[in-house]
């Protein structure tokens, strides 16, 4: 992630690099020009050094001839060494244009040195006249060296005049280049600064716009900032906050919906209790009466009648429990068996009931009176209309996260409209001799109890039977609500 601080350092580095590059370019050009000037000046100084050294040799030689002392002799040697060194420096100045002139110039210096040496030799041999003659020759050569030095310098001036004028023209052009380069650098820095400011201000503007949308309550709008610095991190954090707020609002809405549904359930419960009060028969009295009849039938030897009365009493006792509590699947299966005992007594061989139950699932919680209304629907519509009766299958399977309950019959089936009516929880008119617990009511209570819509599926075609599949979650969406929805 590129931080804003890193971007600032990058901008400063680019500006510094440009300034250093310009400084190095100017320094290099100035140094190159200075070296060219120094080279020309050095050539003139070397040739002037030859003239001065030759004149110094003549002076020292004259002193020695007048006073042949060891000190004067040493001084002559020093002067000769200087003119030799100057001669070697002249070697380095030779090029194609001045090769002929400088070669003669160097030969003239060699002749001068030889003449001074012969004058010293004749002086040491006491040949004064010969020594004086060589001295005069050396003096003449020295003057000639001075004249030739001026000639060579004049030649050098003509040779380097073009170079010198070229250096002046380059200086003028370089000044113009410097002005254009300065303008180019200013424009480049302005563009670079503008781009750099956009990389900071654009994300801030996008974040500000997103904050303004959030202030209007638009929590469904994603916050996206095109950047890779701290502002992008801030935008991601801001977006997480938006998602959390949106989820919190959705959760509040769900809780409000659930509260509304619970309130409806309470109203349904009160209505059911009022209807129960309107009944002319006391359920407890009826339950006790059935128990008494069951015992009397058993004592008289009518065991089948006694068992049937026990099943009816069990159904009644199950219905006397509180309507707003959940029960176990085991309790539902027991009641279902009691109900089927009553129906078998009614239909005899016309009804076949098959059960396949995974006992590990029997302790899960479900709303009361869930299975009986579905099986009752199968009895009414699959067994009762058929002269030969039919079969009902009841199965319980254990899945990874859900328990599957299947209730299947081989009856006449259901129409698409009726299936849609049941799944949409619309009131379906029940048969007159049913228990009064509607199929749609079961669907509604299951959805309220588990907090899921996809808890029931109906597979049916007219004339080919019906299969009702319940897929019940092992873990309810709202664990702390122990109450089951009311039934009516």
XYZ file of C-alpha atoms in Angstrom, residues 127 185 192 255 271 279 293 306-307 348 364 379 382 387 396:
15
model
C 89.479 27.756 -25.782
C 10.661 21.770 -16.029
C 3.158 16.402 -11.744
C -37.117 -8.625 15.184
C -59.185 -16.526 20.251
C -67.611 -25.519 24.068
C -65.601 -46.541 29.502
C -60.899 -50.709 25.333
C -57.777 -50.054 23.206
C -60.201 -52.103 8.889
C -35.859 -32.877 18.210
C -56.750 -40.408 5.194
C -56.526 -40.903 -0.261
C -63.521 -48.402 -2.316
C -38.066 -40.104 9.199
